[in-house]
PDB file of C-alpha atoms in Angstrom:
ATOM      1  CA  SER A   1       0.000   0.000   0.000  1.00 80.00           C
ATOM      2  CA  ALA A   2       0.937   3.669   0.124  1.00 86.00           C
ATOM      3  CA  VAL A   3       0.530   6.273   2.841  1.00 91.00           C
ATOM      4  CA  ILE A   4      -0.476   9.591   1.365  1.00 95.00           C
ATOM      5  CA  SER A   5      -0.715  12.958   3.102  1.00 95.00           C
ATOM      6  CA  GLN A   6      -2.225  16.158   1.780  1.00 97.00           C
ATOM      7  CA  LYS A   7      -1.798  19.741   2.887  1.00 97.00           C
ATOM      8  CA  PRO A   8      -3.843  21.666   3.730  1.00 96.00           C
ATOM      9  CA  SER A   9      -6.606  19.382   4.971  1.00 95.00           C
ATOM     10  CA  ARG A  10      -9.116  22.184   4.493  1.00 96.00           C
ATOM     11  CA  ASP A  11      -9.175  25.849   3.609  1.00 97.00           C
ATOM     12  CA  ILE A  12     -11.585  28.698   3.107  1.00 97.00           C
ATOM     13  CA  CYS A  13     -10.522  31.060   0.352  1.00 96.00           C
ATOM     14  CA  GLN A  14     -11.727  34.253  -1.249  1.00 97.00           C
ATOM     15  CA  ARG A  15     -12.925  34.462  -4.816  1.00 97.00           C
ATOM     16  CA  GLY A  16     -10.150  35.284  -7.278  1.00 97.00           C
ATOM     17  CA  THR A  17      -7.295  33.886  -5.194  1.00 97.00           C
ATOM     18  CA  SER A  18      -5.272  30.691  -5.748  1.00 97.00           C
ATOM     19  CA  LEU A  19      -4.544  27.712  -3.517  1.00 98.00           C
ATOM     20  CA  THR A  20      -1.792  25.140  -3.879  1.00 98.00           C
ATOM     21  CA  ILE A  21      -2.461  21.658  -2.518  1.00 98.00           C
ATOM     22  CA  GLN A  22       0.449  19.392  -1.691  1.00 98.00           C
ATOM     23  CA  CYS A  23       0.501  15.600  -1.939  1.00 97.00           C
ATOM     24  CA  GLN A  24       3.284  13.624  -0.278  1.00 97.00           C
ATOM     25  CA  VAL A  25       3.684   9.835  -0.533  1.00 96.00           C
ATOM     26  CA  ASP A  26       5.732   7.683   1.823  1.00 94.00           C
ATOM     27  CA  SER A  27       7.373   5.794  -1.059  1.00 92.00           C
ATOM     28  CA  GLN A  28       8.140   6.202  -4.736  1.00 90.00           C
ATOM     29  CA  VAL A  29       5.157   5.792  -7.025  1.00 89.00           C
ATOM     30  CA  THR A  30       4.815   5.579 -10.768  1.00 83.00           C
ATOM     31  CA  MET A  31       1.655   7.539 -11.370  1.00 86.00           C
ATOM     32  CA  MET A  32      -0.139  10.273  -9.459  1.00 91.00           C
ATOM     33  CA  PHE A  33      -3.666  11.448 -10.104  1.00 93.00           C
ATOM     34  CA  TRP A  34      -5.706  14.428  -8.977  1.00 96.00           C
ATOM     35  CA  TYR A  35      -9.461  14.103  -8.509  1.00 95.00           C
ATOM     36  CA  ARG A  36     -12.255  16.472  -7.614  1.00 96.00           C
ATOM     37  CA  GLN A  37     -15.265  15.398  -5.586  1.00 93.00           C
ATOM     38  CA  GLN A  38     -18.043  17.957  -5.434  1.00 89.00           C
ATOM     39  CA  PRO A  39     -20.463  17.768  -2.498  1.00 82.00           C
ATOM     40  CA  GLY A  40     -22.480  14.572  -2.606  1.00 80.00           C
ATOM     41  CA  GLN A  41     -20.964  13.554  -5.921  1.00 86.00           C
ATOM     42  CA  SER A  42     -18.606  10.935  -7.300  1.00 91.00           C
ATOM     43  CA  LEU A  43     -14.972  11.455  -8.185  1.00 92.00           C
ATOM     44  CA  THR A  44     -13.947  13.238 -11.358  1.00 93.00           C
ATOM     45  CA  LEU A  45     -10.404  12.904 -12.645  1.00 93.00           C
ATOM     46  CA  ILE A  46      -8.709  16.249 -13.216  1.00 95.00           C
ATOM     47  CA  ALA A  47      -5.324  15.111 -14.495  1.00 93.00           C
ATOM     48  CA  THR A  48      -2.636  12.448 -14.415  1.00 90.00           C
ATOM     49  CA  ALA A  49       0.831  13.560 -13.328  1.00 89.00           C
ATOM     50  CA  ASN A  50       3.945  11.633 -14.288  1.00 81.00           C
ATOM     51  CA  GLN A  51       7.390  12.621 -13.095  1.00 78.00           C
ATOM     52  CA  GLY A  52       9.432  14.437 -15.695  1.00 76.00           C
ATOM     53  CA  SER A  53       6.601  15.165 -18.089  1.00 78.00           C
ATOM     54  CA  GLU A  54       3.649  17.474 -18.492  1.00 84.00           C
ATOM     55  CA  ALA A  55       0.458  16.472 -16.746  1.00 90.00           C
ATOM     56  CA  THR A  56      -2.324  15.022 -18.886  1.00 90.00           C
ATOM     57  CA  TYR A  57      -5.636  16.793 -18.348  1.00 94.00           C
ATOM     58  CA  GLU A  58      -9.098  15.341 -18.753  1.00 92.00           C
ATOM     59  CA  SER A  59     -11.803  16.967 -20.817  1.00 91.00           C
ATOM     60  CA  GLY A  60     -13.102  20.080 -19.097  1.00 93.00           C
ATOM     61  CA  PHE A  61      -9.918  20.783 -17.145  1.00 95.00           C
ATOM     62  CA  VAL A  62      -7.104  23.051 -18.350  1.00 95.00           C
ATOM     63  CA  ILE A  63      -3.578  23.733 -17.210  1.00 95.00           C
ATOM     64  CA  ASP A  64      -4.147  27.461 -16.696  1.00 96.00           C
ATOM     65  CA  LYS A  65      -6.853  26.738 -14.144  1.00 97.00           C
ATOM     66  CA  PHE A  66      -5.267  23.659 -12.515  1.00 97.00           C
ATOM     67  CA  PRO A  67      -1.481  23.769 -12.925  1.00 96.00           C
ATOM     68  CA  ILE A  68       0.236  20.658 -11.617  1.00 95.00           C
ATOM     69  CA  SER A  69       3.828  19.947 -10.669  1.00 92.00           C
ATOM     70  CA  ARG A  70       5.482  16.555 -10.181  1.00 92.00           C
ATOM     71  CA  PRO A  71       9.121  17.262  -9.294  1.00 90.00           C
ATOM     72  CA  ASN A  72       9.936  13.752  -8.069  1.00 90.00           C
ATOM     73  CA  LEU A  73       8.483  10.289  -7.466  1.00 90.00           C
ATOM     74  CA  THR A  74       6.968  11.065  -4.058  1.00 94.00           C
ATOM     75  CA  PHE A  75       5.493  14.564  -4.380  1.00 94.00           C
ATOM     76  CA  SER A  76       3.026  16.555  -6.438  1.00 95.00           C
ATOM     77  CA  THR A  77       1.122  19.812  -6.173  1.00 96.00           C
ATOM     78  CA  LEU A  78      -2.171  20.950  -7.632  1.00 97.00           C
ATOM     79  CA  THR A  79      -2.976  24.664  -7.797  1.00 97.00           C
ATOM     80  CA  VAL A  80      -6.556  25.865  -8.088  1.00 98.00           C
ATOM     81  CA  SER A  81      -6.225  29.269  -9.770  1.00 97.00           C
ATOM     82  CA  ASN A  82      -8.511  32.290  -9.827  1.00 97.00           C
ATOM     83  CA  MET A  83     -11.020  30.489  -7.658  1.00 97.00           C
ATOM     84  CA  SER A  84     -14.779  30.881  -7.789  1.00 96.00           C
ATOM     85  CA  PRO A  85     -17.470  29.352  -5.537  1.00 95.00           C
ATOM     86  CA  GLU A  86     -17.928  26.607  -8.146  1.00 94.00           C
ATOM     87  CA  ASP A  87     -14.462  25.329  -7.240  1.00 96.00           C
ATOM     88  CA  SER A  88     -15.652  24.407  -3.748  1.00 96.00           C
ATOM     89  CA  SER A  89     -14.947  20.686  -3.588  1.00 96.00           C
ATOM     90  CA  ILE A  90     -12.813  18.008  -2.027  1.00 95.00           C
ATOM     91  CA  TYR A  91      -9.576  17.551  -3.974  1.00 97.00           C
ATOM     92  CA  LEU A  92      -8.024  14.102  -3.733  1.00 96.00           C
ATOM     93  CA  CYS A  93      -4.544  12.904  -4.601  1.00 96.00           C
ATOM     94  CA  SER A  94      -4.225   9.283  -5.709  1.00 94.00           C
ATOM     95  CA  VAL A  95      -1.280   7.063  -6.644  1.00 92.00           C
ATOM     96  CA  THR A  96      -0.354   3.722  -8.139  1.00 87.00           C
ATOM     97  CA  LYS A  97       2.914   2.037  -7.291  1.00 80.00           C
ATOM     98  CA  GLY A  98       3.570  -0.748  -9.720  1.00 69.00           C
ATOM     99  CA  LEU A  99       4.087  -1.327 -13.377  1.00 59.00           C
ATOM    100  CA  ALA A 100       1.489  -4.082 -13.640  1.00 54.00           C
ATOM    101  CA  GLY A 101      -0.695  -2.174 -16.030  1.00 61.00           C
ATOM    102  CA  GLY A 102      -4.347  -1.941 -15.277  1.00 71.00           C
ATOM    103  CA  THR A 103      -4.226  -4.295 -12.304  1.00 80.00           C
ATOM    104  CA  ASP A 104      -2.613  -1.732  -9.996  1.00 82.00           C
ATOM    105  CA  THR A 105      -4.572  -0.611  -6.962  1.00 88.00           C
ATOM    106  CA  GLN A 106      -5.019   3.130  -6.655  1.00 90.00           C
ATOM    107  CA  TYR A 107      -4.544   4.549  -3.172  1.00 92.00           C
ATOM    108  CA  PHE A 108      -6.029   7.841  -2.059  1.00 94.00           C
ATOM    109  CA  GLY A 109      -5.003  10.647   0.215  1.00 95.00           C
ATOM    110  CA  PRO A 110      -7.362  12.042   2.855  1.00 94.00           C
ATOM    111  CA  GLY A 111      -8.416  14.927   0.637  1.00 95.00           C
ATOM    112  CA  THR A 112      -8.382  18.713   0.846  1.00 96.00           C
ATOM    113  CA  ARG A 113     -11.737  20.325   1.516  1.00 95.00           C
ATOM    114  CA  LEU A 114     -11.865  23.694  -0.239  1.00 96.00           C
ATOM    115  CA  THR A 115     -14.547  26.303   0.318  1.00 96.00           C
ATOM    116  CA  VAL A 116     -14.520  29.406  -1.870  1.00 97.00           C
ATOM    117  CA  LEU A 117     -16.501  32.408  -0.682  1.00 96.00           C
TER     118      LEU A 117
ATOM    119  CA  ALA B   1     -14.828   3.541 -23.234  1.00 79.00           C
ATOM    120  CA  GLN B   2     -15.293   2.253 -19.722  1.00 86.00           C
ATOM    121  CA  SER B   3     -18.180   3.006 -17.396  1.00 90.00           C
ATOM    122  CA  VAL B   4     -19.695   1.789 -14.162  1.00 94.00           C
ATOM    123  CA  ALA B   5     -23.174   2.144 -12.696  1.00 96.00           C
ATOM    124  CA  GLN B   6     -24.383   1.951  -9.130  1.00 97.00           C
ATOM    125  CA  PRO B   7     -28.160   1.828  -9.458  1.00 96.00           C
ATOM    126  CA  GLU B   8     -28.941   2.574  -5.806  1.00 96.00           C
ATOM    127  CA  ASP B   9     -28.127   5.943  -4.254  1.00 95.00           C
ATOM    128  CA  GLN B  10     -29.071   4.680  -0.815  1.00 97.00           C
ATOM    129  CA  VAL B  11     -29.186   1.249   0.833  1.00 98.00           C
ATOM    130  CA  ASN B  12     -30.555   0.712   4.311  1.00 97.00           C
ATOM    131  CA  VAL B  13     -30.071  -2.520   6.216  1.00 98.00           C
ATOM    132  CA  ALA B  14     -30.550  -3.636   9.801  1.00 98.00           C
ATOM    133  CA  GLU B  15     -27.501  -4.514  11.859  1.00 97.00           C
ATOM    134  CA  GLY B  16     -26.768  -8.233  11.664  1.00 97.00           C
ATOM    135  CA  ASN B  17     -28.521  -8.673   8.322  1.00 97.00           C
ATOM    136  CA  PRO B  18     -26.658  -9.386   5.088  1.00 97.00           C
ATOM    137  CA  LEU B  19     -25.949  -6.416   2.857  1.00 97.00           C
ATOM    138  CA  THR B  20     -25.514  -6.040  -0.891  1.00 98.00           C
ATOM    139  CA  VAL B  21     -24.361  -2.958  -2.771  1.00 98.00           C
ATOM    140  CA  LYS B  22     -24.852  -3.294  -6.519  1.00 98.00           C
ATOM    141  CA  CYS B  23     -22.482  -2.429  -9.331  1.00 98.00           C
ATOM    142  CA  THR B  24     -22.559  -3.064 -13.080  1.00 97.00           C
ATOM    143  CA  TYR B  25     -19.861  -2.168 -15.574  1.00 95.00           C
ATOM    144  CA  SER B  26     -19.114  -1.723 -19.261  1.00 93.00           C
ATOM    145  CA  VAL B  27     -15.681  -2.155 -20.846  1.00 88.00           C
ATOM    146  CA  SER B  28     -14.204  -2.956 -24.238  1.00 85.00           C
ATOM    147  CA  GLY B  29     -11.924  -5.740 -23.056  1.00 84.00           C
ATOM    148  CA  ASN B  30     -11.661  -7.520 -19.732  1.00 85.00           C
ATOM    149  CA  PRO B  31     -12.488  -5.546 -16.604  1.00 89.00           C
ATOM    150  CA  TYR B  32     -10.410  -4.804 -13.573  1.00 92.00           C
ATOM    151  CA  LEU B  33     -12.909  -4.006 -10.818  1.00 94.00           C
ATOM    152  CA  PHE B  34     -12.469  -2.258  -7.485  1.00 95.00           C
ATOM    153  CA  TRP B  35     -14.509  -1.323  -4.421  1.00 97.00           C
ATOM    154  CA  TYR B  36     -13.690   1.626  -2.180  1.00 97.00           C
ATOM    155  CA  VAL B  37     -15.311   2.992   0.962  1.00 96.00           C
ATOM    156  CA  GLN B  38     -15.403   6.626   2.072  1.00 94.00           C
ATOM    157  CA  TYR B  39     -16.180   7.593   5.641  1.00 91.00           C
ATOM    158  CA  PRO B  40     -17.283  11.180   6.388  1.00 85.00           C
ATOM    159  CA  ASN B  41     -14.513  13.736   5.928  1.00 78.00           C
ATOM    160  CA  ARG B  42     -12.072  11.036   4.851  1.00 82.00           C
ATOM    161  CA  GLY B  43     -10.423   9.908   1.634  1.00 85.00           C
ATOM    162  CA  LEU B  44     -11.236   6.657  -0.141  1.00 91.00           C
ATOM    163  CA  GLN B  45     -10.100   3.381   1.389  1.00 94.00           C
ATOM    164  CA  PHE B  46      -9.466   0.354  -0.813  1.00 94.00           C
ATOM    165  CA  LEU B  47     -11.638  -2.666   0.032  1.00 96.00           C
ATOM    166  CA  LEU B  48     -10.990  -5.269  -2.662  1.00 96.00           C
ATOM    167  CA  LYS B  49     -10.393  -5.857  -6.340  1.00 94.00           C
ATOM    168  CA  TYR B  50     -11.037  -8.420  -9.055  1.00 94.00           C
ATOM    169  CA  ILE B  51      -8.362  -9.002 -11.649  1.00 91.00           C
ATOM    170  CA  THR B  52      -8.758 -12.612 -12.762  1.00 87.00           C
ATOM    171  CA  GLY B  53      -9.415 -16.059 -11.362  1.00 87.00           C
ATOM    172  CA  ASP B  54     -11.929 -16.894  -8.657  1.00 90.00           C
ATOM    173  CA  ASN B  55     -15.148 -14.957  -9.145  1.00 92.00           C
ATOM    174  CA  LEU B  56     -15.575 -14.453  -5.388  1.00 95.00           C
ATOM    175  CA  VAL B  57     -13.122 -11.936  -4.031  1.00 96.00           C
ATOM    176  CA  LYS B  58     -12.593 -11.396  -0.316  1.00 96.00           C
ATOM    177  CA  GLY B  59     -11.436  -8.076   1.038  1.00 94.00           C
ATOM    178  CA  SER B  60     -11.061  -5.941   4.123  1.00 91.00           C
ATOM    179  CA  TYR B  61     -13.482  -5.737   7.069  1.00 92.00           C
ATOM    180  CA  GLY B  62     -15.322  -8.940   6.089  1.00 95.00           C
ATOM    181  CA  PHE B  63     -16.485  -7.640   2.712  1.00 97.00           C
ATOM    182  CA  GLU B  64     -16.548  -9.740  -0.425  1.00 97.00           C
ATOM    183  CA  ALA B  65     -17.646  -9.219  -3.993  1.00 98.00           C
ATOM    184  CA  GLU B  66     -18.787 -11.561  -6.721  1.00 96.00           C
ATOM    185  CA  PHE B  67     -17.748 -11.049 -10.321  1.00 96.00           C
ATOM    186  CA  ASN B  68     -20.406 -12.143 -12.816  1.00 96.00           C
ATOM    187  CA  LYS B  69     -19.240 -11.809 -16.411  1.00 94.00           C
ATOM    188  CA  SER B  70     -22.547 -12.708 -18.033  1.00 95.00           C
ATOM    189  CA  GLN B  71     -24.388 -10.057 -16.038  1.00 96.00           C
ATOM    190  CA  THR B  72     -21.439  -7.611 -16.111  1.00 96.00           C
ATOM    191  CA  SER B  73     -21.835  -7.143 -12.390  1.00 97.00           C
ATOM    192  CA  PHE B  74     -19.567  -6.888  -9.360  1.00 98.00           C
ATOM    193  CA  HIS B  75     -21.828  -6.620  -6.322  1.00 98.00           C
ATOM    194  CA  LEU B  76     -20.349  -5.956  -2.884  1.00 98.00           C
ATOM    195  CA  LYS B  77     -21.591  -8.161  -0.053  1.00 98.00           C
ATOM    196  CA  LYS B  78     -21.196  -8.785   3.632  1.00 97.00           C
ATOM    197  CA  PRO B  79     -22.925 -11.602   5.547  1.00 96.00           C
ATOM    198  CA  SER B  80     -23.638  -9.558   8.687  1.00 97.00           C
ATOM    199  CA  ALA B  81     -23.717  -5.765   8.628  1.00 97.00           C
ATOM    200  CA  LEU B  82     -22.329  -3.556  11.383  1.00 97.00           C
ATOM    201  CA  VAL B  83     -23.400  -0.030  12.263  1.00 96.00           C
ATOM    202  CA  SER B  84     -19.778   0.980  11.639  1.00 95.00           C
ATOM    203  CA  ASP B  85     -20.143  -0.132   8.002  1.00 96.00           C
ATOM    204  CA  SER B  86     -22.306   2.943   7.390  1.00 96.00           C
ATOM    205  CA  ALA B  87     -20.433   4.931   4.752  1.00 96.00           C
ATOM    206  CA  LEU B  88     -20.325   5.860   1.079  1.00 95.00           C
ATOM    207  CA  TYR B  89     -19.268   3.011  -1.214  1.00 97.00           C
ATOM    208  CA  PHE B  90     -17.793   3.415  -4.688  1.00 97.00           C
ATOM    209  CA  CYS B  91     -17.363   0.820  -7.392  1.00 97.00           C
ATOM    210  CA  ALA B  92     -14.665   1.506 -10.008  1.00 95.00           C
ATOM    211  CA  VAL B  93     -13.498  -0.114 -13.244  1.00 92.00           C
ATOM    212  CA  ARG B  94     -10.427  -0.065 -15.419  1.00 87.00           C
ATOM    213  CA  ASP B  95     -10.358  -1.619 -18.898  1.00 78.00           C
ATOM    214  CA  ASN B  96      -7.461  -3.893 -19.837  1.00 72.00           C
ATOM    215  CA  VAL B  97      -7.546  -2.515 -23.379  1.00 69.00           C
ATOM    216  CA  GLY B  98      -5.653   0.610 -24.339  1.00 62.00           C
ATOM    217  CA  SER B  99      -3.180   2.749 -22.459  1.00 58.00           C
ATOM    218  CA  ALA B 100      -5.471   4.476 -19.977  1.00 58.00           C
ATOM    219  CA  ARG B 101      -4.468   3.705 -16.414  1.00 67.00           C
ATOM    220  CA  GLN B 102      -7.065   5.720 -14.539  1.00 73.00           C
ATOM    221  CA  LEU B 103     -10.128   4.369 -12.815  1.00 86.00           C
ATOM    222  CA  THR B 104     -13.682   5.285 -13.693  1.00 90.00           C
ATOM    223  CA  PHE B 105     -15.921   5.558 -10.643  1.00 93.00           C
ATOM    224  CA  GLY B 106     -19.599   4.939 -10.133  1.00 95.00           C
ATOM    225  CA  SER B 107     -21.855   7.534  -8.570  1.00 94.00           C
ATOM    226  CA  GLY B 108     -21.598   6.000  -5.119  1.00 95.00           C
ATOM    227  CA  THR B 109     -24.057   4.256  -2.785  1.00 97.00           C
ATOM    228  CA  GLN B 110     -24.717   5.523   0.700  1.00 96.00           C
ATOM    229  CA  LEU B 111     -25.028   2.538   3.029  1.00 97.00           C
ATOM    230  CA  THR B 112     -26.813   3.037   6.322  1.00 97.00           C
ATOM    231  CA  VAL B 113     -26.835   0.206   8.842  1.00 97.00           C
ATOM    232  CA  LEU B 114     -29.578   0.675  11.396  1.00 96.00           C
ATOM    233  CA  PRO B 115     -29.043  -0.495  14.974  1.00 94.00           C
TER     234      PRO B 115
END
């Protein structure tokens, strides 16, 4: 398994500002993912972050709004830029460790609960 | 494309009774199937997965799931529910075809176990 921590655990931000969320893993991982979970909803994948390359964004998400860094095999950041109330969500970091293709288990961090006023 | 459906938003069951949380899937190739649980204000915890082999998969906290290829289902079960099992449950699928490595999640089922 993997132990994942996220900072901050929660924040309340003003409209128009930006917040950077950190994800730290206790061991090296191959792939890192960022998800958004809006209140009472399922998880939506924002982007996949691989070390040493640009993040791959899903439809509806763009780099200018959600820039991502992956400087090494244990750390990633997601920035939510120019926030609006619609960005209020839980943001979850997720990782896979192996190279076994689609059989890998994805492990999740505890999430960052963001409220935008 | 891969997709997963959880037809029930809410499942209520009495403590001590068996529970079932339903999940059906659609993939191009063979499915890799996962169940996760989310407690309030927490991230997702992995319960179990089906990759290949025995259709009955056993996981954490006494949960199990049965893979049924003909019905494209992967229902989560537990013989005797506990009040502490009350949480939000997500089914997820990954196709073994193509290069995509990410999971696709269902909409979630809120399980409430009544004392």
